[in-house]
Tab-separated table of C-alpha atoms and ligand atoms in Angstrom:
chain	number	residue	atom	x	y	z
A	30	MET	CA	0.536	-6.827	-31.877
A	31	LYS	CA	-2.223	-8.775	-30.045
A	32	ILE	CA	-2.928	-10.804	-26.182
A	33	SER	CA	-1.940	-14.524	-26.847
A	34	ASP	CA	-2.031	-15.709	-22.808
A	35	ILE	CA	-2.754	-14.983	-19.453
A	36	ARG	CA	-1.253	-16.507	-16.440
A	37	ALA	CA	-1.436	-16.118	-13.010
A	38	THR	CA	0.768	-16.986	-10.012
A	39	THR	CA	-0.477	-17.119	-6.682
A	40	VAL	CA	2.850	-16.441	-4.621
A	41	THR	CA	3.433	-16.084	-0.234
A	42	VAL	CA	6.547	-14.737	0.653
A	43	PRO	CA	7.684	-14.173	4.248
A	44	LEU	CA	8.276	-10.810	6.397
A	45	GLU	CA	11.276	-9.879	9.144
A	46	ALA	CA	7.625	-10.150	11.105
A	47	PRO	CA	3.982	-10.341	11.310
A	48	LEU	CA	2.717	-6.555	10.976
A	49	LEU	CA	-0.492	-6.244	12.847
A	50	HIS	CA	-3.446	-3.704	11.789
A	51	SER	CA	-6.179	-2.365	13.476
A	52	ASN	CA	-9.346	-4.290	13.417
A	53	GLY	CA	-8.100	-7.689	14.887
A	54	ALA	CA	-5.771	-7.732	11.465
A	55	HIS	CA	-2.388	-8.594	10.621
A	56	TRP	CA	0.002	-9.427	8.642
A	57	GLY	CA	2.525	-12.699	8.765
A	58	ARG	CA	3.804	-13.075	5.455
A	59	PHE	CA	2.761	-11.621	1.747
A	60	VAL	CA	0.270	-13.369	-0.676
A	61	ARG	CA	0.118	-11.787	-3.866
A	62	THR	CA	-0.729	-13.212	-7.685
A	63	ILE	CA	2.125	-12.148	-9.970
A	64	VAL	CA	0.446	-11.726	-13.271
A	65	GLU	CA	2.578	-12.579	-17.011
A	66	ILE	CA	0.952	-11.780	-20.489
A	67	GLU	CA	2.468	-13.027	-23.796
A	68	THR	CA	1.432	-11.542	-27.091
A	69	ASP	CA	1.727	-12.928	-30.079
A	70	ASP	CA	5.212	-11.110	-31.284
A	71	GLY	CA	6.740	-12.560	-28.090
A	72	TYR	CA	6.716	-9.916	-25.282
A	73	LEU	CA	5.984	-10.645	-22.004
A	74	GLY	CA	4.500	-7.980	-19.426
A	75	LEU	CA	3.947	-8.181	-16.011
A	76	GLY	CA	1.341	-7.572	-13.350
A	77	GLU	CA	1.255	-7.933	-9.805
A	78	MET	CA	-2.630	-7.739	-7.972
A	79	GLY	CA	-2.448	-7.884	-3.651
A	80	GLY	CA	-4.258	-11.282	-2.457
A	81	GLY	CA	-4.242	-14.614	-4.896
A	82	GLY	CA	-5.378	-18.864	-4.156
A	83	GLU	CA	-7.389	-20.178	-6.762
A	84	SER	CA	-10.511	-17.357	-7.415
A	85	ALA	CA	-7.818	-15.368	-7.917
A	86	GLU	CA	-5.936	-17.634	-11.069
A	87	LEU	CA	-9.406	-18.445	-12.072
A	88	ALA	CA	-10.258	-14.587	-12.218
A	89	PHE	CA	-7.330	-13.931	-14.288
A	90	ARG	CA	-8.290	-17.120	-16.715
A	91	GLY	CA	-11.956	-15.778	-16.942
A	92	LEU	CA	-10.342	-13.000	-18.464
A	93	LYS	CA	-8.497	-14.021	-21.339
A	94	ASN	CA	-12.035	-14.504	-23.150
A	95	TYR	CA	-12.111	-10.822	-23.238
A	96	LEU	CA	-8.737	-10.429	-23.380
A	97	VAL	CA	-6.880	-12.416	-25.872
A	98	GLY	CA	-6.724	-10.651	-28.789
A	99	HIS	CA	-6.622	-7.433	-27.790
A	100	ASP	CA	-4.055	-4.892	-28.776
A	101	PRO	CA	-2.007	-3.967	-25.255
A	102	ILE	CA	-1.717	-0.643	-26.343
A	103	GLN	CA	-5.561	0.119	-26.667
A	104	LEU	CA	-5.326	0.885	-22.773
A	105	GLU	CA	-8.582	3.102	-22.645
A	106	ALA	CA	-10.323	-0.038	-24.667
A	107	LEU	CA	-8.921	-2.069	-22.616
A	108	ARG	CA	-10.478	0.210	-19.497
A	109	PHE	CA	-13.712	-0.286	-20.728
A	110	LYS	CA	-13.544	-4.275	-21.746
A	111	ILE	CA	-12.891	-5.082	-17.875
A	112	LEU	CA	-14.775	-1.634	-16.058
A	113	ASN	CA	-17.488	-1.253	-18.466
A	114	PRO	CA	-20.342	0.385	-16.426
A	115	THR	CA	-22.515	-2.763	-16.364
A	116	ALA	CA	-19.981	-5.108	-16.302
A	117	SER	CA	-18.763	-3.111	-13.131
A	118	LEU	CA	-22.089	-3.858	-11.448
A	119	TYR	CA	-21.735	-7.360	-11.778
A	120	ASN	CA	-18.316	-7.634	-10.885
A	121	ASN	CA	-15.390	-5.998	-8.828
A	122	ARG	CA	-12.826	-5.931	-10.934
A	123	THR	CA	-10.505	-2.626	-10.674
A	124	GLN	CA	-7.861	-4.146	-8.695
A	125	LEU	CA	-7.417	-7.178	-11.622
A	126	HIS	CA	-7.759	-4.368	-13.883
A	127	ALA	CA	-4.764	-2.973	-12.344
A	128	ALA	CA	-2.444	-6.146	-13.334
A	129	ILE	CA	-3.417	-6.677	-16.818
A	130	GLU	CA	-2.499	-2.864	-16.760
A	131	PHE	CA	0.864	-2.820	-15.264
A	132	ALA	CA	1.355	-5.868	-17.613
A	133	CYS	CA	0.025	-3.958	-20.969
A	134	LEU	CA	2.386	-1.045	-20.251
A	135	ASP	CA	4.945	-3.698	-19.451
A	136	ILE	CA	4.657	-4.775	-22.909
A	137	VAL	CA	4.195	-1.354	-24.493
A	138	GLY	CA	7.119	0.233	-22.351
A	139	GLN	CA	9.335	-3.115	-23.792
A	140	LYS	CA	7.717	-2.829	-27.636
A	141	LEU	CA	8.758	0.796	-28.210
A	142	GLY	CA	11.784	0.532	-26.198
A	143	VAL	CA	11.124	3.114	-23.217
A	144	PRO	CA	10.753	2.469	-19.997
A	145	VAL	CA	7.189	2.904	-18.064
A	146	HIS	CA	7.839	6.708	-17.571
A	147	ASP	CA	8.024	7.487	-20.733
A	148	LEU	CA	4.497	6.018	-21.613
A	149	LEU	CA	2.996	8.256	-18.722
A	150	GLY	CA	4.634	12.141	-19.539
A	151	GLY	CA	8.349	11.250	-18.482
A	152	LYS	CA	10.572	11.411	-15.419
A	153	LEU	CA	10.254	14.550	-13.137
A	154	ARG	CA	12.402	12.430	-10.525
A	155	ASP	CA	15.178	9.820	-10.808
A	156	GLU	CA	14.508	8.651	-7.708
A	157	VAL	CA	10.980	8.476	-5.099
A	158	PRO	CA	11.613	9.578	-1.357
A	159	PHE	CA	10.316	6.781	0.762
A	160	ALA	CA	8.636	6.876	4.410
A	161	SER	CA	9.636	4.507	6.559
A	162	TYR	CA	6.203	2.679	6.852
A	163	LEU	CA	6.182	1.434	10.721
A	164	PHE	CA	4.182	-1.073	12.158
A	165	PHE	CA	3.610	-2.864	15.444
A	166	ARG	CA	4.906	-6.167	15.735
A	167	TYR	CA	4.700	-9.644	16.818
A	168	ALA	CA	8.394	-10.931	17.130
A	169	ASN	CA	8.976	-13.209	14.444
A	170	PRO	CA	7.399	-16.960	15.359
A	171	GLU	CA	10.907	-18.829	13.943
A	172	THR	CA	13.818	-16.260	16.073
A	173	GLY	CA	11.757	-14.832	18.557
A	174	GLU	CA	13.194	-11.216	16.946
A	175	GLY	CA	11.529	-8.235	15.678
A	176	GLU	CA	8.919	-7.856	18.651
A	177	VAL	CA	7.567	-3.908	18.130
A	178	ARG	CA	5.206	-3.240	21.194
A	179	THR	CA	6.228	-0.616	23.122
A	180	ALA	CA	7.257	2.973	22.456
A	181	ASP	CA	11.559	2.061	23.396
A	182	GLN	CA	11.017	-0.953	20.496
A	183	LEU	CA	9.597	1.060	18.141
A	184	VAL	CA	12.503	3.978	18.447
A	185	GLU	CA	14.750	0.721	17.712
A	186	HIS	CA	13.302	-0.575	14.797
A	187	ALA	CA	13.089	3.457	13.296
A	188	ARG	CA	16.257	3.765	14.183
A	189	ALA	CA	17.700	0.215	12.944
A	190	LEU	CA	15.881	1.387	9.311
A	191	LYS	CA	16.579	4.572	9.220
A	192	ARG	CA	20.525	3.896	9.553
A	193	GLN	CA	20.390	1.125	6.927
A	194	HIS	CA	18.152	3.053	4.550
A	195	GLY	CA	18.345	6.544	5.042
A	196	PHE	CA	14.819	6.865	6.169
A	197	MET	CA	13.824	10.758	7.200
A	198	THR	CA	10.218	10.201	6.821
A	199	HIS	CA	8.237	8.388	9.858
A	200	LYS	CA	4.978	6.536	9.278
A	201	LEU	CA	2.859	4.772	11.919
A	202	LYS	CA	0.418	2.274	11.889
A	203	GLY	CA	-1.857	2.778	14.243
A	204	GLY	CA	-5.076	1.743	15.205
A	205	VAL	CA	-3.429	-1.508	17.358
A	206	TYR	CA	-3.714	-0.530	20.758
A	207	PRO	CA	-5.024	1.635	23.345
A	208	PRO	CA	-4.618	5.586	21.648
A	209	GLU	CA	-2.784	6.368	24.433
A	210	HIS	CA	-0.129	4.526	24.119
A	211	GLU	CA	0.002	4.634	20.453
A	212	LEU	CA	0.131	8.418	20.807
A	213	ALA	CA	3.056	8.021	23.035
A	214	CYS	CA	4.801	5.686	20.675
A	215	TYR	CA	4.124	8.376	18.295
A	216	ARG	CA	5.681	11.489	20.387
A	217	ALA	CA	8.600	9.068	21.451
A	218	LEU	CA	9.383	9.408	17.560
A	219	ALA	CA	8.928	12.720	17.007
A	220	ASP	CA	10.952	13.121	20.242
A	221	ALA	CA	13.673	10.734	17.937
A	222	PHE	CA	14.019	12.384	15.225
A	223	PRO	CA	13.342	15.687	16.035
A	224	ALA	CA	13.892	16.761	11.755
A	225	ASP	CA	11.849	14.201	10.240
A	226	ARG	CA	8.234	14.043	9.175
A	227	LEU	CA	6.087	11.533	10.831
A	228	ARG	CA	2.556	10.810	9.773
A	229	TYR	CA	-0.071	8.622	12.197
A	230	ASP	CA	-2.808	5.944	10.218
A	231	PRO	CA	-4.956	3.415	12.595
A	232	ASN	CA	-6.512	2.412	9.198
A	233	GLY	CA	-9.503	4.756	10.422
A	234	ALA	CA	-10.522	2.321	13.715
A	235	LEU	CA	-10.407	5.818	15.951
A	236	SER	CA	-13.906	7.777	16.752
A	237	VAL	CA	-14.390	10.817	16.061
A	238	GLU	CA	-14.009	12.289	19.388
A	239	GLU	CA	-10.909	9.671	19.693
A	240	SER	CA	-9.387	11.589	16.521
A	241	ILE	CA	-9.802	15.017	17.395
A	242	ARG	CA	-8.290	13.993	20.980
A	243	PHE	CA	-5.395	12.594	19.178
A	244	GLY	CA	-4.904	15.309	17.009
A	245	LYS	CA	-5.115	18.265	19.173
A	246	ALA	CA	-2.074	16.504	21.155
A	247	ILE	CA	-0.053	15.611	17.940
A	248	GLU	CA	-0.754	19.434	16.532
A	249	ASP	CA	2.342	20.787	17.526
A	250	LEU	CA	4.723	17.837	15.828
A	251	ARG	CA	5.674	17.833	12.639
A	252	ASN	CA	3.330	15.904	10.670
A	253	ASP	CA	2.727	15.384	7.105
A	254	TYR	CA	-0.599	14.599	7.691
A	255	PHE	CA	-3.303	12.666	9.582
A	256	GLU	CA	-4.312	10.087	7.362
A	257	ASP	CA	-8.155	7.933	8.036
A	258	PRO	CA	-8.300	8.338	11.885
A	259	THR	CA	-11.347	7.644	11.578
A	260	TRP	CA	-13.823	5.562	8.685
A	261	GLY	CA	-15.673	7.824	5.970
A	262	LEU	CA	-15.951	10.971	4.433
A	263	ASN	CA	-17.908	13.036	6.791
A	264	GLY	CA	-15.718	11.677	9.698
A	265	LEU	CA	-12.948	13.535	8.170
A	266	ARG	CA	-14.373	16.010	7.373
A	267	ARG	CA	-15.523	17.012	11.166
A	268	VAL	CA	-11.727	15.828	12.132
A	269	ARG	CA	-10.686	18.375	9.477
A	270	SER	CA	-12.753	21.094	11.128
A	271	MET	CA	-11.246	21.020	15.009
A	272	VAL	CA	-7.964	19.384	13.983
A	273	ASP	CA	-5.178	21.006	12.598
A	274	ILE	CA	-3.332	18.931	10.263
A	275	PRO	CA	-4.083	18.203	6.744
A	276	THR	CA	-5.980	14.649	6.267
A	277	ALA	CA	-5.128	12.075	4.010
A	278	THR	CA	-7.134	9.023	2.603
A	279	ASN	CA	-6.563	5.478	1.086
A	280	THR	CA	-9.716	3.915	2.469
A	281	VAL	CA	-12.722	6.317	1.366
A	282	VAL	CA	-10.849	8.799	-2.069
A	283	ILE	CA	-10.339	5.774	-4.594
A	284	THR	CA	-12.631	6.647	-7.497
A	285	PHE	CA	-13.256	9.611	-9.251
A	286	GLU	CA	-17.131	9.637	-8.294
A	287	GLN	CA	-15.712	9.771	-4.472
A	288	LEU	CA	-12.740	12.604	-5.236
A	289	ALA	CA	-15.412	14.930	-6.997
A	290	ALA	CA	-17.608	14.233	-3.671
A	291	ASN	CA	-14.406	15.300	-1.580
A	292	VAL	CA	-13.809	18.173	-4.388
A	293	LEU	CA	-17.349	19.407	-3.688
A	294	ASP	CA	-17.540	19.037	0.141
A	295	LEU	CA	-13.989	18.905	1.826
A	296	ALA	CA	-12.737	16.225	4.024
A	297	VAL	CA	-9.759	15.359	3.140
A	298	ASP	CA	-6.871	17.205	1.834
A	299	VAL	CA	-3.667	14.353	0.312
A	300	ILE	CA	-4.975	11.864	-2.036
A	301	LEU	CA	-3.188	8.973	-1.414
A	302	LEU	CA	-2.667	6.800	-4.612
A	303	ASP	CA	-2.829	3.659	-4.748
A	304	THR	CA	-1.759	1.921	-8.163
A	305	THR	CA	-3.851	-0.925	-7.078
A	306	PHE	CA	-6.857	0.642	-5.423
A	307	TRP	CA	-7.425	3.012	-7.931
A	308	GLY	CA	-7.436	0.194	-10.542
A	309	GLY	CA	-4.035	1.084	-12.419
A	310	ILE	CA	-1.015	4.084	-12.742
A	311	ARG	CA	-3.201	5.839	-15.033
A	312	PRO	CA	-6.140	6.191	-13.097
A	313	CYS	CA	-3.827	7.480	-10.729
A	314	VAL	CA	-2.232	10.143	-13.206
A	315	LYS	CA	-5.557	11.229	-13.588
A	316	ALA	CA	-6.942	11.584	-10.071
A	317	ALA	CA	-3.505	13.140	-9.368
A	318	ALA	CA	-4.052	15.962	-12.231
A	319	VAL	CA	-7.928	16.416	-10.687
A	320	CYS	CA	-6.097	16.923	-7.432
A	321	GLU	CA	-3.600	19.408	-8.650
A	322	THR	CA	-6.223	21.367	-10.657
A	323	PHE	CA	-8.297	21.862	-7.412
A	324	GLN	CA	-5.095	21.980	-5.268
A	325	LEU	CA	-5.220	19.060	-3.138
A	326	GLY	CA	-2.313	17.024	-2.200
A	327	VAL	CA	-1.094	13.660	-3.568
A	328	ALA	CA	1.275	10.726	-2.086
A	329	VAL	CA	2.071	7.704	-3.526
A	330	HIS	CA	0.249	4.671	-1.389
A	331	SER	CA	1.590	1.062	-0.969
A	332	SER	CA	-1.184	-1.914	0.276
A	333	GLY	CA	1.689	-4.216	0.401
A	334	GLU	CA	3.656	-5.251	-2.988
A	335	LEU	CA	6.560	-7.533	-4.278
A	336	GLY	CA	8.991	-5.478	-6.885
A	337	ILE	CA	6.912	-5.059	-9.215
A	338	GLN	CA	4.216	-3.089	-8.041
A	339	LEU	CA	7.014	-2.105	-6.610
A	340	ALA	CA	8.377	-0.984	-10.120
A	341	THR	CA	4.467	0.702	-10.763
A	342	MET	CA	5.025	2.986	-7.679
A	343	LEU	CA	8.672	3.741	-8.545
A	344	HIS	CA	6.765	5.244	-12.485
A	345	LEU	CA	3.943	6.646	-10.798
A	346	GLY	CA	6.071	8.870	-8.362
A	347	ALA	CA	8.987	9.734	-11.339
A	348	THR	CA	5.625	11.191	-13.139
A	349	LEU	CA	3.673	13.448	-10.654
A	350	PRO	CA	4.317	16.892	-11.003
A	351	ASN	CA	2.738	17.419	-7.254
A	352	LEU	CA	4.290	15.034	-5.748
A	353	THR	CA	5.162	16.799	-2.080
A	354	PHE	CA	5.373	13.890	0.252
A	355	ALA	CA	7.637	10.618	0.650
A	356	ALA	CA	5.527	7.940	-0.884
A	357	ASP	CA	4.602	3.954	1.471
A	358	ALA	CA	6.315	1.098	1.110
A	359	HIS	CA	5.969	-1.965	3.028
A	360	TYR	CA	8.535	-3.451	0.634
A	361	HIS	CA	11.589	-2.992	3.879
A	362	HIS	CA	9.692	-5.474	5.796
A	363	LEU	CA	9.779	-8.450	3.172
A	364	THR	CA	12.509	-11.153	3.504
A	365	ASP	CA	12.892	-11.541	0.155
A	366	ASP	CA	11.466	-10.673	-4.059
A	367	ILE	CA	10.645	-12.427	-6.319
A	368	ILE	CA	12.468	-10.219	-8.980
A	369	ASP	CA	15.630	-11.087	-11.237
A	370	GLY	CA	18.715	-9.549	-8.541
A	371	GLY	CA	16.181	-9.676	-5.799
A	372	LYS	CA	14.764	-6.782	-3.654
A	373	LEU	CA	15.336	-3.029	-4.962
A	374	PRO	CA	17.809	-1.088	-2.575
A	375	TYR	CA	16.575	1.843	-0.734
A	376	ARG	CA	20.242	4.564	-0.910
A	377	ASP	CA	19.167	7.771	1.490
A	378	GLY	CA	15.590	6.974	2.226
A	379	ARG	CA	14.623	7.005	-1.811
A	380	ILE	CA	14.673	3.928	-4.838
A	381	ARG	CA	15.824	4.808	-8.179
A	382	VAL	CA	13.335	4.695	-10.613
A	383	PRO	CA	13.609	1.991	-13.512
A	384	ASP	CA	14.779	3.037	-16.663
A	385	ALA	CA	14.832	-0.500	-18.791
A	386	PRO	CA	11.949	-0.763	-21.327
A	387	GLY	CA	8.646	-1.401	-20.115
A	388	LEU	CA	8.031	-1.836	-16.121
A	389	GLY	CA	12.080	-1.988	-15.691
A	390	VAL	CA	12.028	-5.665	-13.500
A	391	LYS	CA	12.154	-9.153	-14.496
A	392	LEU	CA	10.649	-12.358	-12.941
A	393	ASP	CA	13.548	-14.636	-11.186
A	394	ARG	CA	11.500	-17.605	-12.031
A	395	GLU	CA	13.580	-19.953	-9.798
A	396	LYS	CA	11.530	-17.334	-6.735
A	397	LEU	CA	8.709	-17.571	-8.581
A	398	ARG	CA	8.423	-21.258	-8.510
A	399	ARG	CA	9.748	-21.032	-4.331
A	400	TYR	CA	7.487	-18.575	-3.219
A	401	ALA	CA	4.238	-20.589	-5.359
A	402	GLU	CA	5.398	-23.449	-3.804
A	403	LEU	CA	5.482	-22.002	-0.400
A	404	TYR	CA	1.853	-20.915	-1.162
A	405	GLN	CA	0.556	-24.378	-1.500
A	406	GLU	CA	2.193	-25.302	1.551
A	407	LEU	CA	0.491	-22.769	3.533
A	408	GLY	CA	-2.555	-21.725	1.672
A	409	GLY	CA	-4.302	-18.205	1.832
A	410	TYR	CA	-3.693	-16.463	5.447
A	411	THR	CA	-6.419	-15.000	8.109
A	412	TYR	CA	-5.462	-11.596	7.725
A	413	ASP	CA	-8.675	-10.476	9.388
A	414	ARG	CA	-8.466	-13.064	12.026
A	415	ASP	CA	-4.607	-12.185	13.880
A	416	PRO	CA	-4.478	-14.739	17.029
A	417	GLY	CA	-3.808	-12.812	19.316
A	418	ARG	CA	-7.004	-10.339	19.417
A	419	PRO	CA	-9.167	-13.235	18.623
A	420	GLU	CA	-12.803	-11.132	20.217
A	421	TRP	CA	-11.380	-7.673	18.691
A	422	TYR	CA	-15.119	-6.868	17.287
A	423	PRO	CA	-17.242	-6.470	20.171
A	424	LEU	CA	-17.541	-2.508	19.611
A	425	VAL	CA	-18.481	-2.177	23.370
A	426	PRO	CA	-17.887	1.120	23.965
A	427	ASN	CA	-14.615	2.195	25.415
A	428	ASP	CA	-14.340	-1.500	25.400
A	429	ARG	CA	-12.928	-2.250	21.925
A	430	TRP	CA	-9.392	-1.596	23.281
A	431	ALA	CA	-9.103	-3.736	26.032
A	432	ASP	CA	-8.394	-6.464	26.115
A	433	PRO	CA	-6.835	-8.933	24.996
A	434	ALA	CA	-4.931	-5.394	23.344
A	435	VAL	CA	-4.198	-4.508	26.413
A	436	ARG	CA	-2.814	-8.196	27.539
A	437	LEU	CA	-0.149	-6.560	24.971
A	438	THR	CA	0.985	-3.150	26.426
A	439	PRO	CA	1.200	-4.313	30.084
A	440	SER	CA	3.129	-0.795	30.849
A	441	LEU	CA	-0.112	0.506	30.810
A	442	ARG	CA	-1.605	-0.573	33.255
B	5	LIG	MG1	-3.777	4.121	4.924
């Protein structure tokens, strides 16, 4: 069996409402690149990568020179072909490798007639639990609905999601409004769902001192962990020394070098494994084994996925012996998906792990075409330039939470 062709198609899929991130970033729709790998014996494997456009499509096309003729089952050799130490100095191919690895695992599973989780050691659970991923949101510009800005709106949004999907863990993405406002919102969630678990993630936007103040103010709640409150292993280590909540990261432990550094001088208790950021499902399984050895926690991270990447998260989550937290997924914010049968459903806050051979998801060609056309029409997304917060950067001490963010929270003034 040999790879005979690699195709990449960039799509954009609308979200219910624009999601606000820290550092003046936001998502109004997801842009993803769908990768298809064909083999000489007629198999088709699917991969997915965040972002996209001409450069992503060209990058995958460039890899054809290396990979046509490669046997998809040779996954370690694949890693050295794409990520060998010298090539890695010149090209950051980790996420390209991830998408190719997904597709190769999909092909191998189909060829052997087994789901990907069987290739990873076999599943330990039939369903993976997920957290509600709560964002501050702008209203949908077309419907005027979906705004999440105040504590009341946040709780109402979380209640609706819990009713619809059954979530029992709630993650608040912060770093958008002043910490005092986000603290009030977080505590409102805790009041509204006293039996549920919580986690807060401002994407490293707080200073160490702000993080310590925030952390101490939520120590009494049912926190899973305090995710990237501030930037960097040294900052997280200082926060961890002062706050009685486990720390977590998906930003500064995403390589084995960083994982080793964290083991040698502990800063992070829970490592959030992202099948894209770590370069594939198998690197996440290997990292989870290191974490198991050193008794660090792990969870399944979401970097914004359509159904193909969601499938990789489900196969990973199904097989990790040391998974003790609900997974993250942006998935419920999507209005649609490009996989056959539409969005995978949540039941009681869980999604069923696919059992069909390979990743267990197939493309809906009509939707792939439709959302590729939408991408052609709308182009890329200025993720880091939120029109509502155009001057977020100045970083004047104590002023960085001021205008325009405060304008959006008039109740604070
Ligand atoms: Mg995070």
